[in-house]
Amino acid sequence: MTDQTRFQLNESDLPKFWYNIYADSPVAPTPVLHPGTMEPVTPDFLSVLFPMDLIMQEISTERYIEIPEEVREIYKLYRPTPLLRARRLEKALGTPAHIYYKYEGVSPSGSHKPNTAIPQAFYNKIAGTKALTTETGAGQWGASLAFACNVFGLDLEIYMVKVSYQQKPYRRHMMETYGATVYASPTDRTNYGRSVLATTPNNLGSLGIAISEAVEVAATSNGAKKYSLGSVLNHVLMHQTVIGEEALKQMDMANEYPDVVIGCVGGGSNFAGIAYPFLRENLKNGKRARLVAVEPTATPSLTKGQYTFDYGDTAKMAPIVKMHTLGHDFMPAGIHAGGLRYHGMAPSVSALVDAGLIDAVAVRQKATFEAAVQFAKAEGIIPAPESSHAIRAAIDEALDAKAKGEKRVILFNLSGHGNFDMVAYENYLSGKLEDFDYPEEAIKESMSKLPQVSIPA
Ligand SMILES: *Cc1c(COP(=O)(O)O)cnc(C)c1O
């Protein structure tokens, strides 16, 4: 069939293994340091927060890790996800390029995040954990983990950034529907939250504060509660590789191979999910797909940040890792792509950008929404503001191919739908959105506060 639009795998094609980039990456993993001693952390330190199976995955260099049957059973509720050829968008752009997108918005929470929430809940369940704690900003991660904890019968405490708790109630109600308990952070339930409220009683919260609260609750629970993170960590990126493994098979069904693979980056998990299996093909099987990570100009960690050791959170309680960072005291502008407002980046994505194996670009907010609306009109799906960064870059590739008269095959990950993000669209459509470039001076200022580690950066 030459005019096929949708490439659909069978349940039996669901991947049986996650792929670990560290087996093939030419850049070795960098050490993870304790935020207090600044010495490499031990599995013992991590075991306060995570079950041993996930710690072993975090430090593993095995190429493939088997996906447990219990996890695959739950994946089957929405996987394999479809790959579509954006024929109507191609026509609207008048481009000779072929544009494909992998659609992760078909999951119960509407994004790629359940791909890691499900195994994280599973490994905690079999380790005897009673409850998980986590933070959430706009709520995509909280909703995904709430779904997964409910499936495996775990309690879940979510520390939700207060401003989002008040302004974005719908995902909160999703979390509550799945049975999670949601607190507006900063709360008076933790030492850190109380200290924040003592100095700033009207504090509307931040992701950094919420992380610190969720970590404190798990760390002081005598092992009953563990902490769960939705991006950045190696095991999270690895769980997301089901996206790229399926996409490889689906591109095969389409009888094409991508010249360029594109994903948006916040902490780097959905990008790694689609890109790392294609990077394996570059490194081992002579393929030459360009891999492009797309970030907002308001949070330009890969394109303007420094590649160095920094704390994972604002309160300096999370481990120190080597990554592209804008500084742990980074204060994000109020852009609508809430899922992309992190000061750092997954260490493996950072290392591979530094080594020149992954390209990074930054795009502005208004141009991003313009791409989102163009995509919605052509393809029907209203994309998440985060995912729209990947769409912007994909459209730019298609227009470049048109200008050069090239047939180019473009694949991007549509990490989620935007059905709960209508306020952002309302702001765009009424002309209220503004562009924001994070200032160089602010980055320089933050770089003076990096941890002084003895390992050479
Ligand atoms: C959370 C989120 C992101 C950003 O997180 P990554 O770890 O960089 O993938 C991107 N898209 C959507 C839809 C999200 O919910």
Short mmCIF file of C-alpha atoms and ligand atoms in Angstrom, two decimals:
data_model
loop_
_atom_site.label_atom_id
_atom_site.label_comp_id
_atom_site.label_asym_id
_atom_site.label_seq_id
_atom_site.Cartn_x
_atom_site.Cartn_y
_atom_site.Cartn_z
CA MET A 1 0.00 0.00 0.00
CA THR A 2 1.59 3.26 -1.07
CA ASP A 3 -0.78 5.71 0.57
CA GLN A 4 -0.75 4.17 4.06
CA THR A 5 -1.08 6.69 6.89
CA ARG A 6 -1.10 4.62 10.08
CA PHE A 7 1.49 1.93 10.90
CA GLN A 8 0.12 -0.29 13.61
CA LEU A 9 2.00 -3.13 15.31
CA ASN A 10 0.35 -6.16 16.91
CA GLU A 11 0.35 -6.86 20.64
CA SER A 12 2.87 -9.63 19.92
CA ASP A 13 5.30 -6.98 18.60
CA LEU A 14 5.46 -5.27 22.01
CA PRO A 15 9.18 -5.04 22.89
CA LYS A 16 10.47 -7.69 25.34
CA PHE A 17 13.59 -5.69 26.30
CA TRP A 18 14.56 -2.15 27.22
CA TYR A 19 17.75 -0.86 25.56
CA ASN A 20 20.63 0.54 27.62
CA ILE A 21 22.70 3.12 25.73
CA TYR A 22 25.66 2.64 28.10
CA ALA A 23 26.39 -0.73 26.46
CA ASP A 24 27.28 0.99 23.18
CA SER A 25 27.98 4.61 24.04
CA PRO A 26 31.56 5.72 23.30
CA VAL A 27 31.35 8.04 26.33
CA ALA A 28 31.69 6.39 29.74
CA PRO A 29 29.17 7.18 32.50
CA THR A 30 30.29 9.95 34.87
CA PRO A 31 30.15 9.42 38.64
CA VAL A 32 27.09 10.42 40.69
CA LEU A 33 28.15 12.37 43.79
CA HIS A 34 26.64 12.68 47.26
CA PRO A 35 25.31 16.24 47.73
CA GLY A 36 26.91 16.52 51.18
CA THR A 37 30.27 14.74 50.94
CA MET A 38 30.69 15.24 47.16
CA GLU A 39 32.11 11.71 47.01
CA PRO A 40 30.65 9.09 44.64
CA VAL A 41 27.36 7.74 46.04
CA THR A 42 27.00 4.12 47.10
CA PRO A 43 24.05 1.86 46.29
CA ASP A 44 23.35 2.09 50.06
CA PHE A 45 22.72 5.83 49.84
CA LEU A 46 20.44 5.36 46.84
CA SER A 47 18.57 2.49 48.51
CA VAL A 48 16.95 4.93 50.93
CA LEU A 49 15.09 6.36 47.94
CA PHE A 50 14.88 3.54 45.36
CA PRO A 51 14.34 -0.25 45.34
CA MET A 52 17.44 -2.32 44.49
CA ASP A 53 16.18 -3.48 41.06
CA LEU A 54 15.99 0.13 39.88
CA ILE A 55 19.40 0.98 41.38
CA MET A 56 20.93 -1.96 39.51
CA GLN A 57 19.31 -0.71 36.29
CA GLU A 58 20.62 2.79 37.03
CA ILE A 59 24.24 1.61 37.06
CA SER A 60 23.93 -1.26 34.58
CA THR A 61 25.95 -1.50 31.37
CA GLU A 62 24.02 -4.55 30.08
CA ARG A 63 22.76 -3.90 26.55
CA TYR A 64 19.25 -5.30 27.04
CA ILE A 65 17.16 -5.61 30.18
CA GLU A 66 14.15 -7.88 30.06
CA ILE A 67 10.76 -6.22 30.57
CA PRO A 68 8.88 -8.20 33.27
CA GLU A 69 5.74 -9.98 32.07
CA GLU A 70 3.66 -8.06 34.68
CA VAL A 71 4.84 -4.77 33.15
CA ARG A 72 4.18 -5.92 29.59
CA GLU A 73 0.62 -6.86 30.64
CA ILE A 74 -0.04 -3.24 31.66
CA TYR A 75 1.81 -1.80 28.64
CA LYS A 76 -0.75 -3.70 26.55
CA LEU A 77 -3.46 -1.29 27.72
CA TYR A 78 -2.02 1.24 25.23
CA ARG A 79 1.09 -0.22 23.51
CA PRO A 80 2.31 -0.64 20.85
CA THR A 81 1.48 2.99 20.10
CA PRO A 82 0.80 4.05 16.51
CA LEU A 83 3.26 5.57 14.05
CA LEU A 84 1.62 7.92 11.58
CA ARG A 85 2.74 9.56 8.39
CA ALA A 86 1.72 13.22 8.53
CA ARG A 87 0.54 13.31 4.92
CA ARG A 88 -1.82 16.25 5.41
CA LEU A 89 0.89 18.28 7.13
CA GLU A 90 3.33 17.47 4.31
CA LYS A 91 0.73 18.75 1.82
CA ALA A 92 0.07 21.91 3.84
CA LEU A 93 3.81 22.63 3.87
CA GLY A 94 4.24 21.73 0.19
CA THR A 95 7.35 19.79 1.13
CA PRO A 96 8.92 16.80 -0.64
CA ALA A 97 9.94 15.55 2.83
CA HIS A 98 8.15 12.57 4.40
CA ILE A 99 7.13 13.33 7.99
CA TYR A 100 6.40 10.51 10.45
CA TYR A 101 5.39 10.80 14.09
CA LYS A 102 5.22 8.27 16.91
CA TYR A 103 2.16 9.07 19.03
CA GLU A 104 2.52 8.52 22.80
CA GLY A 105 -0.65 10.48 23.63
CA VAL A 106 -2.72 7.27 23.47
CA SER A 107 -1.61 6.24 26.98
CA PRO A 108 -4.11 6.53 29.89
CA SER A 109 -2.53 9.78 31.11
CA GLY A 110 -2.01 11.17 27.62
CA SER A 111 1.81 11.15 27.47
CA HIS A 112 4.87 8.88 27.35
CA LYS A 113 5.32 8.99 31.15
CA PRO A 114 3.46 5.73 32.01
CA ASN A 115 6.25 3.87 30.14
CA THR A 116 8.43 4.38 33.22
CA ALA A 117 5.73 4.89 35.88
CA ILE A 118 4.49 1.30 35.35
CA PRO A 119 7.87 -0.46 35.86
CA GLN A 120 8.81 1.86 38.72
CA ALA A 121 5.59 0.98 40.56
CA PHE A 122 6.12 -2.71 39.76
CA TYR A 123 9.71 -2.93 41.08
CA ASN A 124 8.67 -1.08 44.24
CA LYS A 125 5.75 -3.43 44.75
CA ILE A 126 7.89 -6.58 44.56
CA ALA A 127 10.48 -4.99 46.88
CA GLY A 128 7.80 -4.57 49.57
CA THR A 129 7.45 -0.78 49.35
CA LYS A 130 4.12 0.37 50.85
CA ALA A 131 3.87 3.84 49.29
CA LEU A 132 5.64 6.10 46.81
CA THR A 133 6.23 9.83 47.04
CA THR A 134 6.83 12.15 44.11
CA GLU A 135 6.55 15.72 42.92
CA THR A 136 4.63 17.07 39.95
CA GLY A 137 4.43 20.41 38.21
CA ALA A 138 1.62 20.64 35.69
CA GLY A 139 0.62 17.09 36.62
CA GLN A 140 1.59 14.83 33.71
CA TRP A 141 4.00 12.83 35.86
CA GLY A 142 1.70 12.77 38.89
CA ALA A 143 -1.20 11.47 36.81
CA SER A 144 0.98 8.78 35.20
CA LEU A 145 2.39 7.52 38.49
CA ALA A 146 -1.08 7.65 40.12
CA PHE A 147 -2.34 5.35 37.37
CA ALA A 148 0.61 2.96 37.81
CA CYS A 149 0.43 2.87 41.64
CA ASN A 150 -3.26 2.08 41.49
CA VAL A 151 -2.56 -0.85 39.13
CA PHE A 152 -0.04 -2.39 41.56
CA GLY A 153 -1.87 -1.48 44.78
CA LEU A 154 0.62 1.08 46.13
CA ASP A 155 -0.32 4.28 47.98
CA LEU A 156 0.99 7.50 46.45
CA GLU A 157 1.69 10.95 47.97
CA ILE A 158 2.15 13.70 45.41
CA TYR A 159 3.71 17.10 46.15
CA MET A 160 2.24 19.37 43.50
CA VAL A 161 3.65 22.85 42.90
CA LYS A 162 1.11 25.12 44.61
CA VAL A 163 0.51 27.47 41.68
CA SER A 164 -0.35 24.48 39.45
CA TYR A 165 -2.48 22.91 42.21
CA GLN A 166 -4.57 26.08 42.26
CA GLN A 167 -4.57 26.92 38.54
CA LYS A 168 -4.60 23.49 36.89
CA PRO A 169 -7.11 21.39 38.82
CA TYR A 170 -7.97 18.88 36.08
CA ARG A 171 -4.85 16.72 36.24
CA ARG A 172 -5.09 16.89 40.05
CA HIS A 173 -8.56 15.39 39.80
CA MET A 174 -7.13 12.69 37.51
CA MET A 175 -4.56 11.81 40.19
CA GLU A 176 -7.29 11.72 42.84
CA THR A 177 -9.51 9.59 40.62
CA TYR A 178 -6.71 6.98 40.49
CA GLY A 179 -6.57 7.17 44.31
CA ALA A 180 -3.47 9.31 44.96
CA THR A 181 -3.25 11.97 47.68
CA VAL A 182 -2.18 15.37 46.36
CA TYR A 183 -0.66 18.15 48.52
CA ALA A 184 -0.03 21.77 47.48
CA SER A 185 3.73 22.31 47.92
CA PRO A 186 5.24 23.94 49.95
CA THR A 187 3.33 22.07 52.71
CA ASP A 188 3.65 22.05 56.49
CA ARG A 189 4.24 18.26 56.35
CA THR A 190 8.04 18.44 55.93
CA ASN A 191 10.93 20.29 57.58
CA TYR A 192 11.90 21.78 54.25
CA GLY A 193 8.33 22.89 53.44
CA ARG A 194 7.93 24.45 56.91
CA SER A 195 11.24 26.31 56.52
CA VAL A 196 10.10 27.72 53.17
CA LEU A 197 6.73 28.78 54.61
CA ALA A 198 8.39 30.39 57.63
CA THR A 199 10.32 32.81 55.42
CA THR A 200 7.78 33.14 52.57
CA PRO A 201 4.24 32.29 53.79
CA ASN A 202 2.70 32.98 50.36
CA ASN A 203 5.26 30.94 48.41
CA LEU A 204 3.57 29.44 45.32
CA GLY A 205 6.14 26.66 45.08
CA SER A 206 8.55 25.35 42.46
CA LEU A 207 9.55 21.97 41.11
CA GLY A 208 12.80 22.21 43.13
CA ILE A 209 10.90 22.71 46.41
CA ALA A 210 8.42 19.92 45.61
CA ILE A 211 11.27 17.48 44.82
CA SER A 212 12.90 18.33 48.14
CA GLU A 213 9.65 17.65 50.04
CA ALA A 214 8.97 14.33 48.30
CA VAL A 215 12.58 13.20 48.88
CA GLU A 216 12.44 14.17 52.57
CA VAL A 217 9.22 12.21 53.18
CA ALA A 218 10.70 9.05 51.61
CA ALA A 219 14.09 9.45 53.30
CA THR A 220 12.53 9.76 56.77
CA SER A 221 9.98 6.93 56.42
CA ASN A 222 12.20 4.07 57.69
CA GLY A 223 11.89 2.29 54.37
CA ALA A 224 8.08 2.26 54.15
CA LYS A 225 8.01 4.89 51.42
CA LYS A 226 10.26 5.28 48.40
CA TYR A 227 10.69 8.15 46.00
CA SER A 228 10.02 8.11 42.28
CA LEU A 229 11.31 10.44 39.56
CA GLY A 230 9.77 10.83 36.09
CA SER A 231 12.81 11.82 34.03
CA VAL A 232 16.60 12.46 34.02
CA LEU A 233 17.77 9.17 35.63
CA ASN A 234 19.30 6.40 33.48
CA HIS A 235 16.65 3.82 34.36
CA VAL A 236 13.87 6.24 33.38
CA LEU A 237 15.44 6.89 29.96
CA MET A 238 15.93 3.16 29.47
CA HIS A 239 12.24 2.39 30.19
CA GLN A 240 11.30 4.89 27.48
CA THR A 241 13.24 3.02 24.76
CA VAL A 242 10.11 0.98 24.00
CA ILE A 243 9.17 4.05 21.92
CA GLY A 244 12.20 3.82 19.62
CA GLU A 245 12.23 0.02 19.42
CA GLU A 246 8.63 0.06 18.16
CA ALA A 247 9.36 2.99 15.82
CA LEU A 248 12.23 1.04 14.18
CA LYS A 249 9.80 -1.77 13.30
CA GLN A 250 7.15 0.68 12.13
CA MET A 251 9.57 2.60 9.86
CA ASP A 252 10.40 -0.79 8.42
CA MET A 253 6.69 -1.38 7.70
CA ALA A 254 6.72 1.97 5.88
CA ASN A 255 9.79 0.85 3.90
CA GLU A 256 11.70 3.96 4.93
CA TYR A 257 14.48 4.92 7.34
CA PRO A 258 14.64 8.35 9.00
CA ASP A 259 17.34 10.85 7.99
CA VAL A 260 16.54 12.75 11.17
CA VAL A 261 14.93 11.75 14.51
CA ILE A 262 13.54 14.57 16.67
CA GLY A 263 12.27 14.84 20.25
CA CYS A 264 11.63 17.64 22.75
CA VAL A 265 13.74 17.67 25.91
CA GLY A 266 12.89 18.62 29.49
CA GLY A 267 14.89 16.07 31.46
CA GLY A 268 15.51 14.06 28.28
CA SER A 269 13.40 10.91 28.73
CA ASN A 270 11.05 10.93 25.72
CA PHE A 271 13.87 12.10 23.46
CA ALA A 272 16.16 9.29 24.64
CA GLY A 273 13.22 6.91 24.32
CA ILE A 274 12.83 7.49 20.61
CA ALA A 275 16.46 8.36 19.78
CA TYR A 276 18.65 5.79 21.60
CA PRO A 277 17.56 2.74 19.57
CA PHE A 278 18.35 4.76 16.41
CA LEU A 279 21.69 5.83 17.96
CA ARG A 280 22.47 2.13 18.47
CA GLU A 281 21.87 1.60 14.73
CA ASN A 282 24.26 4.53 14.01
CA LEU A 283 26.95 3.17 16.33
CA LYS A 284 26.70 -0.53 15.49
CA ASN A 285 24.99 -0.97 12.13
CA GLY A 286 26.34 1.85 9.99
CA LYS A 287 23.15 3.92 9.90
CA ARG A 288 23.42 7.69 9.83
CA ALA A 289 20.26 9.24 11.26
CA ARG A 290 20.77 12.72 12.70
CA LEU A 291 19.37 12.95 16.24
CA VAL A 292 17.97 16.33 17.29
CA ALA A 293 16.98 17.34 20.84
CA VAL A 294 14.72 20.40 20.98
CA GLU A 295 14.45 22.70 23.99
CA PRO A 296 12.78 26.08 24.68
CA THR A 297 14.90 29.27 24.43
CA ALA A 298 13.51 30.00 27.90
CA THR A 299 15.23 26.88 29.33
CA PRO A 300 18.28 26.41 27.10
CA SER A 301 20.33 23.96 29.18
CA LEU A 302 21.83 22.07 26.18
CA THR A 303 22.39 25.09 23.92
CA LYS A 304 23.51 27.68 26.48
CA GLY A 305 24.18 25.88 29.76
CA GLN A 306 27.54 24.63 30.96
CA TYR A 307 28.47 20.90 30.90
CA THR A 308 29.62 20.42 34.48
CA PHE A 309 28.76 18.92 37.90
CA ASP A 310 25.66 20.44 39.55
CA TYR A 311 22.98 19.57 42.10
CA GLY A 312 19.83 17.88 40.82
CA ASP A 313 17.55 20.11 42.91
CA THR A 314 17.28 23.58 44.43
CA ALA A 315 17.61 22.50 48.08
CA LYS A 316 20.88 20.60 47.28
CA MET A 317 19.47 17.34 48.67
CA ALA A 318 19.51 15.38 45.41
CA PRO A 319 22.75 13.88 44.06
CA ILE A 320 25.27 15.92 42.05
CA VAL A 321 25.68 14.79 38.45
CA LYS A 322 27.61 15.96 35.40
CA MET A 323 25.14 17.53 32.97
CA HIS A 324 24.31 20.59 30.94
CA THR A 325 22.95 22.99 33.55
CA LEU A 326 21.65 26.52 33.91
CA GLY A 327 22.45 26.37 37.65
CA HIS A 328 20.42 24.69 40.41
CA ASP A 329 19.00 28.09 41.50
CA PHE A 330 17.55 28.61 37.98
CA MET A 331 14.17 30.38 38.12
CA PRO A 332 12.17 29.50 35.00
CA ALA A 333 10.07 32.01 33.11
CA GLY A 334 6.34 31.22 33.11
CA ILE A 335 6.33 29.53 29.72
CA HIS A 336 3.53 27.07 29.05
CA ALA A 337 5.66 24.01 28.35
CA GLY A 338 5.76 23.20 32.08
CA GLY A 339 7.37 19.81 31.47
CA LEU A 340 10.47 21.43 29.97
CA ARG A 341 11.31 23.81 32.81
CA TYR A 342 14.16 21.90 34.48
CA HIS A 343 17.59 23.48 35.05
CA GLY A 344 19.55 20.37 34.09
CA MET A 345 19.45 17.45 31.67
CA ALA A 346 19.86 13.67 31.77
CA PRO A 347 23.61 12.92 32.11
CA SER A 348 23.69 10.54 29.12
CA VAL A 349 21.96 13.03 26.81
CA SER A 350 24.40 15.72 28.02
CA ALA A 351 27.44 13.51 27.42
CA LEU A 352 26.26 12.51 23.93
CA VAL A 353 25.57 16.14 22.95
CA ASP A 354 29.03 17.04 24.26
CA ALA A 355 30.55 14.23 22.16
CA GLY A 356 28.76 15.48 19.03
CA LEU A 357 26.56 12.38 18.63
CA ILE A 358 23.34 14.30 19.31
CA ASP A 359 22.44 17.79 18.00
CA ALA A 360 20.60 20.32 20.14
CA VAL A 361 18.46 23.28 19.05
CA ALA A 362 16.36 25.82 20.96
CA VAL A 363 13.04 27.21 19.68
CA ARG A 364 10.92 30.16 20.79
CA GLN A 365 7.49 29.90 22.40
CA LYS A 366 5.38 31.72 19.79
CA ALA A 367 6.91 29.84 16.85
CA THR A 368 6.27 26.64 18.80
CA PHE A 369 2.55 27.34 19.22
CA GLU A 370 2.34 28.39 15.57
CA ALA A 371 3.67 24.92 14.67
CA ALA A 372 1.26 23.29 17.15
CA VAL A 373 -1.76 24.97 15.56
CA GLN A 374 -0.56 24.13 12.05
CA PHE A 375 -0.16 20.49 13.12
CA ALA A 376 -3.57 20.41 14.84
CA LYS A 377 -5.30 21.80 11.76
CA ALA A 378 -3.61 19.29 9.44
CA GLU A 379 -3.51 16.13 11.60
CA GLY A 380 -6.35 16.69 14.10
CA ILE A 381 -4.41 15.97 17.31
CA ILE A 382 -3.88 18.97 19.59
CA PRO A 383 -0.31 18.48 20.82
CA ALA A 384 1.04 19.10 24.32
CA PRO A 385 3.00 22.40 24.48
CA GLU A 386 6.13 20.33 25.28
CA SER A 387 5.71 18.08 22.24
CA SER A 388 5.13 21.13 20.06
CA HIS A 389 8.84 21.92 20.34
CA ALA A 390 9.56 18.72 18.41
CA ILE A 391 6.88 19.66 15.86
CA ARG A 392 8.50 23.09 15.35
CA ALA A 393 11.84 21.44 14.61
CA ALA A 394 10.22 18.81 12.33
CA ILE A 395 8.43 21.52 10.32
CA ASP A 396 11.69 23.50 10.05
CA GLU A 397 13.41 20.37 8.69
CA ALA A 398 10.59 19.86 6.18
CA LEU A 399 10.81 23.49 5.02
CA ASP A 400 14.59 23.24 4.71
CA ALA A 401 14.15 20.08 2.60
CA LYS A 402 11.66 22.00 0.44
CA ALA A 403 14.07 24.93 -0.03
CA LYS A 404 16.81 22.51 -1.08
CA GLY A 405 14.49 20.32 -3.16
CA GLU A 406 15.44 17.24 -1.14
CA LYS A 407 13.41 14.20 -0.22
CA ARG A 408 14.13 13.89 3.49
CA VAL A 409 12.59 11.37 5.91
CA ILE A 410 11.74 13.00 9.23
CA LEU A 411 10.60 11.15 12.36
CA PHE A 412 9.55 12.92 15.53
CA ASN A 413 8.07 11.83 18.84
CA LEU A 414 4.69 13.32 19.70
CA SER A 415 5.15 12.84 23.45
CA GLY A 416 1.60 13.75 24.45
CA HIS A 417 -1.70 15.44 23.65
CA GLY A 418 -2.59 18.91 24.88
CA ASN A 419 -6.21 18.38 25.84
CA PHE A 420 -5.59 19.68 29.38
CA ASP A 421 -3.49 22.61 28.15
CA MET A 422 -6.24 24.74 26.68
CA VAL A 423 -5.32 27.77 28.80
CA ALA A 424 -1.97 27.85 26.98
CA TYR A 425 -3.74 27.68 23.62
CA GLU A 426 -6.21 30.36 24.72
CA ASN A 427 -3.27 32.64 25.58
CA TYR A 428 -1.63 31.98 22.23
CA LEU A 429 -4.80 32.47 20.21
CA SER A 430 -5.60 35.77 21.98
CA GLY A 431 -2.08 37.09 21.31
CA LYS A 432 -0.99 37.06 24.95
CA LEU A 433 2.06 34.78 24.63
CA GLU A 434 5.53 36.25 24.62
CA ASP A 435 8.93 34.96 23.59
CA PHE A 436 11.60 34.65 26.24
CA ASP A 437 15.32 34.09 25.80
CA TYR A 438 17.00 33.16 29.07
CA PRO A 439 19.69 35.83 29.64
CA GLU A 440 23.41 34.91 29.46
CA GLU A 441 24.07 37.04 32.57
CA ALA A 442 21.69 34.92 34.67
CA ILE A 443 23.54 31.75 33.58
CA LYS A 444 26.94 33.28 34.42
CA GLU A 445 25.61 34.38 37.82
CA SER A 446 24.37 30.85 38.61
CA MET A 447 27.67 29.26 37.52
CA SER A 448 29.38 30.93 40.49
CA LYS A 449 27.22 28.73 42.78
CA LEU A 450 28.17 25.33 41.33
CA PRO A 451 29.31 22.71 43.86
CA GLN A 452 33.10 22.65 44.25
CA VAL A 453 33.79 19.01 43.42
CA SER A 454 37.28 17.51 43.42
CA ILE A 455 36.65 15.38 40.32
CA PRO A 456 37.71 17.35 37.23
CA ALA A 457 34.72 18.59 35.26
C1 LIG B 1 7.04 15.59 30.96
C2 LIG B 1 6.85 15.76 29.51
C3 LIG B 1 7.92 16.09 28.65
C4 LIG B 1 9.32 16.38 29.14
O1 LIG B 1 9.98 15.36 29.80
P1 LIG B 1 11.17 14.49 29.16
O2 LIG B 1 11.69 13.71 30.28
O3 LIG B 1 12.20 15.45 28.60
O4 LIG B 1 10.56 13.67 28.09
C5 LIG B 1 7.69 16.16 27.29
N1 LIG B 1 6.46 15.96 26.79
C6 LIG B 1 5.39 15.66 27.57
C7 LIG B 1 4.05 15.46 26.95
C8 LIG B 1 5.56 15.55 28.95
O5 LIG B 1 4.51 15.26 29.73
#
